[in-house]
Short mmCIF file of C-alpha atoms and ligand atoms in Angstrom, two decimals:
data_model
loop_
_atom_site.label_atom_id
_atom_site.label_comp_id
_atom_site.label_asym_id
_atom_site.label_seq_id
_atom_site.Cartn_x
_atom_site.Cartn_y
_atom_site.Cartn_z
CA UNK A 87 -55.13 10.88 5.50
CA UNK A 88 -52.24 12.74 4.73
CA UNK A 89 -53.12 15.48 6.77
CA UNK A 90 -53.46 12.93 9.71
CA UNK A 91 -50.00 11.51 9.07
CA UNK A 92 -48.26 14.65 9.77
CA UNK A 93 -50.15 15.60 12.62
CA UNK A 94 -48.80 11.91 13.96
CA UNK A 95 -45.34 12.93 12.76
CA UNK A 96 -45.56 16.21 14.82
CA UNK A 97 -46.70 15.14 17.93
CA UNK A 98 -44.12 12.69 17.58
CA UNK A 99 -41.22 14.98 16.83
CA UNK A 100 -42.62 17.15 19.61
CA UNK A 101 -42.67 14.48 22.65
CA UNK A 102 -39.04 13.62 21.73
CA UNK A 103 -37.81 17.39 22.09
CA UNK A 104 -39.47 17.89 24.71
CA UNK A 105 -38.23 14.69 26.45
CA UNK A 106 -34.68 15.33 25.17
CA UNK A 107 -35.27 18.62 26.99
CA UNK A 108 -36.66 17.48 30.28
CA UNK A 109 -34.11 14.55 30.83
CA UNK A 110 -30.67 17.23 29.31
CA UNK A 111 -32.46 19.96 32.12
CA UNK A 112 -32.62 17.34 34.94
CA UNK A 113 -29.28 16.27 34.51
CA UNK A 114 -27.94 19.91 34.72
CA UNK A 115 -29.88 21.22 37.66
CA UNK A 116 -28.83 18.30 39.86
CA UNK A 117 -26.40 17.85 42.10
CA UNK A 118 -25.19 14.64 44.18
CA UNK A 119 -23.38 16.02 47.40
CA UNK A 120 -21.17 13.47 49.10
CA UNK A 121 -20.30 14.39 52.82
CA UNK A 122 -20.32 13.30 56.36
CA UNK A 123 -22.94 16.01 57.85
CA UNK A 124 -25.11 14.05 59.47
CA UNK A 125 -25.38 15.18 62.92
CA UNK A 126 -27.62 17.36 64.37
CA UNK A 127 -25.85 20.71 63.71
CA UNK A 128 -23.68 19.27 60.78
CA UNK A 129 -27.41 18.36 59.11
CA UNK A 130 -29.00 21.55 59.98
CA UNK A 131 -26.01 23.94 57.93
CA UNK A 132 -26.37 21.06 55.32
CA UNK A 133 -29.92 22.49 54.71
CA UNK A 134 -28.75 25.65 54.46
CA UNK A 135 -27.08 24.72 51.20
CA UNK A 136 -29.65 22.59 50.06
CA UNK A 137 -32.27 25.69 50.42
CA UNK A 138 -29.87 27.78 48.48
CA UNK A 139 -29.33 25.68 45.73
CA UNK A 140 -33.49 24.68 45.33
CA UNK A 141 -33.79 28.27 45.51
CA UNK A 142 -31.52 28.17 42.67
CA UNK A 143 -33.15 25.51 40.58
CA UNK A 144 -30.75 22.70 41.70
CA UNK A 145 -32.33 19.72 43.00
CA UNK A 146 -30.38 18.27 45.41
CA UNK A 147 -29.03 14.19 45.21
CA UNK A 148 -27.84 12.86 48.83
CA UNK A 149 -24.95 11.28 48.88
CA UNK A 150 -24.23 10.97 53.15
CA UNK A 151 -22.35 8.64 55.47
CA UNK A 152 -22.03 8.92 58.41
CA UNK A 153 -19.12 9.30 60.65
CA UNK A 154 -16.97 12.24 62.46
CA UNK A 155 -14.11 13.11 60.54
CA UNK A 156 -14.82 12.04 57.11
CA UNK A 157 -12.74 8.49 57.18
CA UNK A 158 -15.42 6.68 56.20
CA UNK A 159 -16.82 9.23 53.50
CA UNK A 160 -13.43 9.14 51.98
CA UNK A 161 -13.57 5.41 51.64
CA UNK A 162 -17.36 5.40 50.27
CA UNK A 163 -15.63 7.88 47.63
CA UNK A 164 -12.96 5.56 46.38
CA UNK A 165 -15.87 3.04 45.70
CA UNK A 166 -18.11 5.51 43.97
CA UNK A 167 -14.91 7.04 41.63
CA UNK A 168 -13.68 2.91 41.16
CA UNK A 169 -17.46 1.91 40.06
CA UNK A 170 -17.73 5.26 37.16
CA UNK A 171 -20.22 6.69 39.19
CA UNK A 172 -19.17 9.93 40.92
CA UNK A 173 -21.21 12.21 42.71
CA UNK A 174 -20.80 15.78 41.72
CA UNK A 175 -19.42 17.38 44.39
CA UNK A 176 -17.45 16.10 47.97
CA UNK A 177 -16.49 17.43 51.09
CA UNK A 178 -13.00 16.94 51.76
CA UNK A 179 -10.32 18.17 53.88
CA UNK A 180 -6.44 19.58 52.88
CA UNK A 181 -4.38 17.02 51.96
CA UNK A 182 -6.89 14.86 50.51
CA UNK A 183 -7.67 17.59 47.82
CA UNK A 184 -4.68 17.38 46.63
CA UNK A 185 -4.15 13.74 46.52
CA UNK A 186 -7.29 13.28 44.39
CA UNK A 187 -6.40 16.13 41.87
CA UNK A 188 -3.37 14.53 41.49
CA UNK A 189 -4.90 11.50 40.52
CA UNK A 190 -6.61 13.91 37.75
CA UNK A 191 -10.12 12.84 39.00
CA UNK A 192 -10.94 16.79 40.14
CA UNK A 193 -12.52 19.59 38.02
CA UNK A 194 -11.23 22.92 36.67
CA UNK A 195 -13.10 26.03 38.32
CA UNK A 196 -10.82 28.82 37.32
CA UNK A 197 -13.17 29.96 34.88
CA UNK A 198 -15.87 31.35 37.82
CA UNK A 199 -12.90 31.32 39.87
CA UNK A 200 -11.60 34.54 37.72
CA UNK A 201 -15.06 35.88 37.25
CA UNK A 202 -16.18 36.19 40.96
CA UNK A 203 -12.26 37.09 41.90
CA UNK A 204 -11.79 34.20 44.48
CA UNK A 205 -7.79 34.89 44.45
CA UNK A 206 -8.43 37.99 46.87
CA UNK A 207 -11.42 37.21 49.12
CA UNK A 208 -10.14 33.70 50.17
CA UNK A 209 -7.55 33.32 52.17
CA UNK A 210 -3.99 32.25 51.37
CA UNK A 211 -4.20 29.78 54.29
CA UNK A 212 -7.04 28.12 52.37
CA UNK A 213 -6.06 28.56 48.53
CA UNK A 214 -2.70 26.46 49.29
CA UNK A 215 -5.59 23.40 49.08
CA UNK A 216 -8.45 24.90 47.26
CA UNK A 217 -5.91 24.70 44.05
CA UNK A 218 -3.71 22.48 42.34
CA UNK A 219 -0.69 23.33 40.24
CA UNK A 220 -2.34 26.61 39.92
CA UNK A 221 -5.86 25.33 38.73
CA UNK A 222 -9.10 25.61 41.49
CA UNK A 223 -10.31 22.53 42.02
CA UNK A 224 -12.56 22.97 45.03
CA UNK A 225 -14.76 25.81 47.06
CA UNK A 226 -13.97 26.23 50.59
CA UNK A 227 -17.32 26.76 52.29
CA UNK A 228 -16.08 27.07 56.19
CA UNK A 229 -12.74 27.42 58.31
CA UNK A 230 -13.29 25.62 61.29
CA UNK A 231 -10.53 25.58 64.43
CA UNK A 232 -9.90 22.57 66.51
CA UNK A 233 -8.42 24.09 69.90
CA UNK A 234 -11.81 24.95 71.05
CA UNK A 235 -13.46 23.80 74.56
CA UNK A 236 -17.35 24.01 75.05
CA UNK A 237 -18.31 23.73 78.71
CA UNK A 238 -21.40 24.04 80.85
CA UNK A 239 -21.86 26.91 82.65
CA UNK A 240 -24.05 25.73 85.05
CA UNK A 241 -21.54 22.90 86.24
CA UNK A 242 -18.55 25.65 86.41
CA UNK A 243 -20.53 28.05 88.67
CA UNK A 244 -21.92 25.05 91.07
CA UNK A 245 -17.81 23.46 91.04
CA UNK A 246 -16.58 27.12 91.24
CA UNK A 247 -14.22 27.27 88.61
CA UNK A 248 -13.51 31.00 87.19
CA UNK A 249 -12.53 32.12 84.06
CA UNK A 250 -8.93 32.80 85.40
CA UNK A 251 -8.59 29.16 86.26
CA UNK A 252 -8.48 28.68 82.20
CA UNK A 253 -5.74 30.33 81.60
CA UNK A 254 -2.94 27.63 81.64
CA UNK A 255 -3.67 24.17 80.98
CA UNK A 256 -2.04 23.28 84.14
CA UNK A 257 -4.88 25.01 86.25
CA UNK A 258 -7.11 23.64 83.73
CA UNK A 259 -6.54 20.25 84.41
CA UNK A 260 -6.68 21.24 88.40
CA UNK A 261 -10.30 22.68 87.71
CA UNK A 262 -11.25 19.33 85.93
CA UNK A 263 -10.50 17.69 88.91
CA UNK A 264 -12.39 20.22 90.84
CA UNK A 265 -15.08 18.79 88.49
CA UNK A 266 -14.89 15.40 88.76
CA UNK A 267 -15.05 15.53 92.81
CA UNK A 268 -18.25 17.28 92.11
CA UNK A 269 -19.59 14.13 90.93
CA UNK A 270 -19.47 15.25 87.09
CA UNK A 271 -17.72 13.95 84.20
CA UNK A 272 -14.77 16.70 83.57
CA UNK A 273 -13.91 15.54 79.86
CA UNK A 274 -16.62 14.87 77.97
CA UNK A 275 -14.86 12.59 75.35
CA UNK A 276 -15.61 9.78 72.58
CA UNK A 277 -12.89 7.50 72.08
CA UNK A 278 -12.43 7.67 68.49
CA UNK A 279 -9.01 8.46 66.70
CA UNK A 280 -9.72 10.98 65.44
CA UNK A 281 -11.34 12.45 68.46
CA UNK A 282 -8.49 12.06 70.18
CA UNK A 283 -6.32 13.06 68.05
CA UNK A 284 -8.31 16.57 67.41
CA UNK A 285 -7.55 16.94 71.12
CA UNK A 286 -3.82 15.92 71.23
CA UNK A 287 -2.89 18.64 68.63
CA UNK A 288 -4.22 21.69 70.71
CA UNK A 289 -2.29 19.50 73.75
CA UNK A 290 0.56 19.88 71.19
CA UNK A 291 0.69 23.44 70.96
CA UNK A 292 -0.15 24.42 75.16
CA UNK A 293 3.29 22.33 75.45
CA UNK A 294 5.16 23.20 73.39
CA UNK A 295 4.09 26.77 71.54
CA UNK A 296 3.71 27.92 67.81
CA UNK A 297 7.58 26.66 66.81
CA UNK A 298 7.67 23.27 68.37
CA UNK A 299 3.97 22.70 66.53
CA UNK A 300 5.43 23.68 63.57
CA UNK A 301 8.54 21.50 63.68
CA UNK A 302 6.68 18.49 64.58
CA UNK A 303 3.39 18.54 62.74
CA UNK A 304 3.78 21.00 59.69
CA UNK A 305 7.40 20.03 59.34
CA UNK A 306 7.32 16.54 60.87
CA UNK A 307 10.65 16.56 62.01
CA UNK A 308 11.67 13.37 63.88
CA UNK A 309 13.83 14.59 66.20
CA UNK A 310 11.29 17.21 67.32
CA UNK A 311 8.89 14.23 67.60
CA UNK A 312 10.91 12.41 69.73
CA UNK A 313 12.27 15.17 72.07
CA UNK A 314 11.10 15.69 76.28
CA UNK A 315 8.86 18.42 75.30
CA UNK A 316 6.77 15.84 73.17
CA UNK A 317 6.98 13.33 76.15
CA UNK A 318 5.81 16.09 78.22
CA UNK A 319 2.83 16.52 75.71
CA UNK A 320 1.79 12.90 76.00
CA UNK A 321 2.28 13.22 80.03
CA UNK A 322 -0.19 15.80 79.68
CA UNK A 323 -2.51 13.72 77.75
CA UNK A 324 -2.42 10.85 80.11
CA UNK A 325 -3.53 13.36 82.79
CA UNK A 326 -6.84 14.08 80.38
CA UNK A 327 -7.00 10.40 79.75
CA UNK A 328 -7.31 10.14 83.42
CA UNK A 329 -10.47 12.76 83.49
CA UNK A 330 -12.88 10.56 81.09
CA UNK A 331 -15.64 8.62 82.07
CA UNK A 332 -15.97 4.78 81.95
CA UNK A 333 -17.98 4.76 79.11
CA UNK A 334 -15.66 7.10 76.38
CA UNK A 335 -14.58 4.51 74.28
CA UNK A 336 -16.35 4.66 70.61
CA UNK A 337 -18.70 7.67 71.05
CA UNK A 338 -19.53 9.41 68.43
CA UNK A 339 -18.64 13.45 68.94
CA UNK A 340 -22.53 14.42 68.96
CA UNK A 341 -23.02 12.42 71.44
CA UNK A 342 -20.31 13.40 73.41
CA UNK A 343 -21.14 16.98 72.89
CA UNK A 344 -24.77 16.30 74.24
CA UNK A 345 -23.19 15.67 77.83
CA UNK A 346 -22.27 19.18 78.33
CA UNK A 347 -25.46 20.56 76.77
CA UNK A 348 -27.26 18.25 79.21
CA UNK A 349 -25.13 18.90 82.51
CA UNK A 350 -23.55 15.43 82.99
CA UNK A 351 -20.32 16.68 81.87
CA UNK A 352 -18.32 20.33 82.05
CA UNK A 353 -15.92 20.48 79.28
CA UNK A 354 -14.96 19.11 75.66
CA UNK A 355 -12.15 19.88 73.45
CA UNK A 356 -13.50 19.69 69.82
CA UNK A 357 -13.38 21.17 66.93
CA UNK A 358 -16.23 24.83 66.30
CA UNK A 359 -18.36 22.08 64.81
CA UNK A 360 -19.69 21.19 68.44
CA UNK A 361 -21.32 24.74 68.68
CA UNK A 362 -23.42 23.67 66.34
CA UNK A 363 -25.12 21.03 68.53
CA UNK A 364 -25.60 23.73 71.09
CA UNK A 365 -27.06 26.29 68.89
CA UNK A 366 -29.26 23.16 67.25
CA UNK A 367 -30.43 22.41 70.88
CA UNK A 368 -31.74 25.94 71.33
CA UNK A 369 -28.78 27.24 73.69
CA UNK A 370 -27.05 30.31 74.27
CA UNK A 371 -23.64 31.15 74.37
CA UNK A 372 -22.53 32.59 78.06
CA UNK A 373 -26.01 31.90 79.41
CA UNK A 374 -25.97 28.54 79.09
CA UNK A 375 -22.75 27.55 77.96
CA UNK A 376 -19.07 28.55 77.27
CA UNK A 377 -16.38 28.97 74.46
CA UNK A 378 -12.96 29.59 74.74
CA UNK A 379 -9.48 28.25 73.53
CA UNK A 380 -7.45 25.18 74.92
CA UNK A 381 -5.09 27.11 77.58
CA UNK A 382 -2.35 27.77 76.46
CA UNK A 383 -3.29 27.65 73.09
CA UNK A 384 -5.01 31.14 73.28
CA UNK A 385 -3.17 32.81 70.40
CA UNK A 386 -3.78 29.66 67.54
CA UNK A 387 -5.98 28.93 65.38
CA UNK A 388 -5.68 24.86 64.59
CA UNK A 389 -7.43 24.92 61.34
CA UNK A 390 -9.11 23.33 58.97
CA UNK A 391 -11.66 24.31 56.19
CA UNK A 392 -14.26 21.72 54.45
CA UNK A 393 -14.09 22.21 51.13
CA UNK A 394 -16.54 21.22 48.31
CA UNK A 395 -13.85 19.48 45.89
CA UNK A 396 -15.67 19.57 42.55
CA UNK A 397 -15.30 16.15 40.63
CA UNK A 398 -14.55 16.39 36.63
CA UNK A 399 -18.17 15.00 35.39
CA UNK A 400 -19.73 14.69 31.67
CA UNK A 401 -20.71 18.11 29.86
CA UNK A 402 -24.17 17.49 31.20
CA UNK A 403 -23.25 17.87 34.73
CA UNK A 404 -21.17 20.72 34.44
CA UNK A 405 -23.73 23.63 34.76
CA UNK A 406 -25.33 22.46 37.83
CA UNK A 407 -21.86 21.99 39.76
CA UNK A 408 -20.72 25.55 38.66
CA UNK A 409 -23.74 26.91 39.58
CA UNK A 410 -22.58 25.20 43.20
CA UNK A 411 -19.28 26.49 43.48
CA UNK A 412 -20.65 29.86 42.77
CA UNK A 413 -23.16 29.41 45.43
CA UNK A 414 -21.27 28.01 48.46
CA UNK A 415 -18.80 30.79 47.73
CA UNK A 416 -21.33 33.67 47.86
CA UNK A 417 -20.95 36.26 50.56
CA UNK A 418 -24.39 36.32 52.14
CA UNK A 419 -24.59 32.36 51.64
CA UNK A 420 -21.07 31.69 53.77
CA UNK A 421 -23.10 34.01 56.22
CA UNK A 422 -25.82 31.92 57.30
CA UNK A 423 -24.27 28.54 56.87
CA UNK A 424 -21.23 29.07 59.03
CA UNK A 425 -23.94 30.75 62.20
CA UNK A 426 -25.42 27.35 61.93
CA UNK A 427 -22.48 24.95 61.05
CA UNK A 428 -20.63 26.64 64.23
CA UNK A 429 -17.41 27.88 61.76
CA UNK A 430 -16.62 31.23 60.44
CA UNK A 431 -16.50 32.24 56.56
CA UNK A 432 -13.30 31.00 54.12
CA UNK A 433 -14.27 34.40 52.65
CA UNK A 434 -12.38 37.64 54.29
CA UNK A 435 -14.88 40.12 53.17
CA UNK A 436 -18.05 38.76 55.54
CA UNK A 437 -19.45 40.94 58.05
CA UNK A 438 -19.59 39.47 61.27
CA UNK A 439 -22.98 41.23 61.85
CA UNK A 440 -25.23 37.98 62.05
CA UNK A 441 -22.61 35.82 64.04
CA UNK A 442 -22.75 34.78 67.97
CA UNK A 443 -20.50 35.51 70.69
CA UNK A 444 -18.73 32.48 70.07
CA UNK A 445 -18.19 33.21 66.25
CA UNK A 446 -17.25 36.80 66.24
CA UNK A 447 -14.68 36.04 68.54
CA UNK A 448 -13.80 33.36 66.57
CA UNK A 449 -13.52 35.77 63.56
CA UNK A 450 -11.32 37.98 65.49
CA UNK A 451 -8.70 35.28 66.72
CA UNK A 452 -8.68 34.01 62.76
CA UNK A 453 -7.81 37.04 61.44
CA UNK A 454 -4.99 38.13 64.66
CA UNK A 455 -3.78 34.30 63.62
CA UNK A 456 -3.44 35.13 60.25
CA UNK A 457 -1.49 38.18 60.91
CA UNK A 458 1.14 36.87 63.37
CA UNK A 459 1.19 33.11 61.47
CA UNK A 460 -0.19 31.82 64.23
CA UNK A 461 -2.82 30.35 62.07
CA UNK A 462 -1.74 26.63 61.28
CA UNK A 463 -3.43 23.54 59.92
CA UNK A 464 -4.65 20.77 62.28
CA UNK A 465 -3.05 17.35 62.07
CA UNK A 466 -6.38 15.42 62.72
CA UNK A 467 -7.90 16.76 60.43
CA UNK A 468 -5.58 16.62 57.27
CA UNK A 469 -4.01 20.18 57.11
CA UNK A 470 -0.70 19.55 58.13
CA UNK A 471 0.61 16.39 56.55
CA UNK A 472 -0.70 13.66 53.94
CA UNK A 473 -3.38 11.33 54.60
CA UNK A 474 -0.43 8.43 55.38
CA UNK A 475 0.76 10.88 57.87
CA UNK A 476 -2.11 11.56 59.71
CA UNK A 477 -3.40 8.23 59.83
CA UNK A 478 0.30 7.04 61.13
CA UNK A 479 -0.54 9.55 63.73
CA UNK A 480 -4.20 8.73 64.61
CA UNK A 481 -3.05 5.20 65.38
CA UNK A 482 0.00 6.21 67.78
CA UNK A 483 -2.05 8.74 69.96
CA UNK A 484 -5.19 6.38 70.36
CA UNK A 485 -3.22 3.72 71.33
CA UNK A 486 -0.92 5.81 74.06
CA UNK A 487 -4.47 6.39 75.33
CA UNK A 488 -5.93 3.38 75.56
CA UNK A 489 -2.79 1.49 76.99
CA UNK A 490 -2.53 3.22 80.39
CA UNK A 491 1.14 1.06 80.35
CA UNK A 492 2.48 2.50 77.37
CA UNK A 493 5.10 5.47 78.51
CA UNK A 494 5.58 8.85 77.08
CA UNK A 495 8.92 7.71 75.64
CA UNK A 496 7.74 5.04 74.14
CA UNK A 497 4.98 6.80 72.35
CA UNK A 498 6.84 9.86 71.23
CA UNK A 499 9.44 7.55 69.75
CA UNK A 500 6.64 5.53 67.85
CA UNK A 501 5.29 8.33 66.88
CA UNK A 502 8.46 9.82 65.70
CA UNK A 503 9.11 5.95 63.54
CA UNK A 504 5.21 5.42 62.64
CA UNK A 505 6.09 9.57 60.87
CA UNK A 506 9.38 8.61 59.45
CA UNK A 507 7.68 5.29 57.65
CA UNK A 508 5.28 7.21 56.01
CA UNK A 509 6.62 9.96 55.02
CA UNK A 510 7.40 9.78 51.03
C1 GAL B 750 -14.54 17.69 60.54
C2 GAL B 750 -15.27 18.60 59.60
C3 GAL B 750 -16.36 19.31 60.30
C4 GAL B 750 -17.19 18.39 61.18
C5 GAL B 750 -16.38 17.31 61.89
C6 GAL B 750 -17.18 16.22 62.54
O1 GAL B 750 -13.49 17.04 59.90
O2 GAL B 750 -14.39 19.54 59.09
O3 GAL B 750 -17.15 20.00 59.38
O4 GAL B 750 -18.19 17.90 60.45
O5 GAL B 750 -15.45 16.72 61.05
O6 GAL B 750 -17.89 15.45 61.63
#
């Protein structure tokens, strides 16, 4: 009987280890991702990571909504952070890093940080967000580049537009014309702020140059905002404005991307992130379609970098989300999920080897940026001012382009007021 007892006692004792083990060892090999990649190509590189890290033992929690840009993913994370329940790791964008490690709500990585030496493979460009008052808070998994157009190369040899007609945005703009008499859209474009405002920084820079981009959107400098050459820049915009199709308003970027990968449209300015629809939809670059910077934005790199912002969770969680950062930060690993995701690596040290046409020239121009400062962070997508600053932004450019009444004056000099209110 007594025997029996402790046999009962044993098994007992045993299930409750072994339970205590199982539920501890789920806890730390899981992470909850929170992100917008839901797109074709966005979801594609997502699976990338997702293969890397079940590879690794990590199951993988997630946590997506929808939406270009991140706007609403940010808002879905206030909710999730206000309600105790954060997910483990979130893609984010500049200024918004630093915001929420201000707020104290962001993890302290330094530890594999030191170990795997991320001070001298990442670049400086990217670090300036990737850490706060000295601490790294977040693992920069991509640099993407705004001033980018994708266009059909089907479409441009039918129209007849050459290479050499893409050299200046003025004979850019003359060639979408070209386009549009053809009987195709020229702009492919969705009507979303942020979409247009990813196109009205490169316009920006092809006004204006490397100096007047700096003084307005790095520096924000109200006077700059309001002077002829920014009327001049939202001149130029009207004329783009004036190359959309009926049906722009609200389209999601995907969508708008599929028009030139199906031949209704010849061009889009958007963000590296587009090539990943392409490459998703099986096509080539320079066979099927084409890559090359906004004119007269030839020697920039717009930037910006999605970054896996680690959020400070329970002792439990901890393993698992280091295990992350190490992962989205190894070499190989920033290989293959920037050929899908359309970006190059935030690492400096990655052979170009497995990259496209498209990329390794991308990989060039970001390192000749980086050299000659010519590498600066986009506006529209939160690496040149604070959230309050980009949003006062988003709302003057989409409505200049929506009010065909509204003049250039009268937009720079909102935008120049709309900066100065919300700026600290
Ligand atoms: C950007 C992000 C990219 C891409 C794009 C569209 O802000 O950096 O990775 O996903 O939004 O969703």
């Amino acid at each position: 009987m007594i025997l029996y007892k402790k046999h009962i006692l044993i098994a007992i004792v045993s299930i409750f280890i072994a339970s205590f083990f199982t539920l501890s060892l789920s806890a730390a090999e899981e992470v909850e991702v929170h992100h917008w990649w839901t797109s074709g190509g966005e979801a594609a590189a997502l699976q990338v990571l997702k293969k890397d890290l079940e590879n690794k033992g990590i199951t993988w929690k997630d946590s997506g909504v929808a939406g270009g840009g991140g706007a609403q993913a940010m808002t879905a994370l206030k909710a999730r952070i206000s309600a105790g329940t954060p997910p483990t790791a979130v893609q984010m964008l500049g200024f918004d890093i630093n915001d929420w490690a201000e707020l104290g709500y962001l993890a302290d990585l330094n530890n594999i940080a030191k170990e795997d030496n991320w001070d001298s493979v990442i670049p400086k460009a990217l670090q300036r967000f990737s850490k706060y008052n000295g601490v790294w808070v977040a693992a920069p998994v991509n640099v993407h580049s705004v001033n980018w157009v994708w266009g059909n190369r089907e479409i441009l040899s039918k129209v007849g537009v050459k290479k050499s007609d893409l050299k200046t945005w003025d004979n850019f703009i003359k060639a979408a014309k070209k386009v549009q008499a053809a009987g195709y859209i020229a702009f492919a474009h969705g009507g979303q702020d942020w979409q247009d405002a990813t196109v009205f920084d490169s316009i920006i820079y092809a006004t204006g140059g490397r100096d007047f981009y700096i003084k307005t959107m790095i520096e924000q400098d109200t006077n700059a905002i309001k002077s002829a050459t920014m009327r001049r820049a939202f001149d130029r915009f009207r004329e783009f404005g004036n190359l959309l199709d009926d049906n722009f308003s609200g389209r999601e970027w995907s969508q708008t991307t599929a028009l030139v990968i199906n031949g209704e449209a010849a061009f889009q300015i958007m963000g590296d992130w587009a090539k990943g629809e392409f490459v998703k939809a099986g096509k080539k670059p320079n066979s099927d379609f084409v890559c090359f910077r906004v004119p007269g934005t030839q020697e920039a790199v717009l930037f910006n970098s999605d970054q896996f912002a680690m959020i400070e969770v329970g002792d439990n969680r901890r393993d698992a989300q280091e295990a992350m950062a190490k992962a989205v930060m190894d070499p190989s690993f920033q290989s293959t999920f920037n050929v899908v995701k359309g970006s190059v690596p935030a690492r400096v040290d990655v052979p170009n080897t497995a990259f496209d046409f498209c990329g390794k020239k991308g990989m060039l121009q970001l390192a000749t940026a980086n050299n000659n400062n010519t590498m600066l962070g986009s506006m529209a997508h939160g690496h040149a001012g604070k959230p309050a600053i980009k949003n006062a932004y988003f709302d003057v450019v989409t409505t200049f382009l929506n009010d065909a009444s509204m003049s250039s004056r009268e937009a720079s000099s909102n935008l120049a007021n709309a900066i100065f209110a919300a700026q600290e």
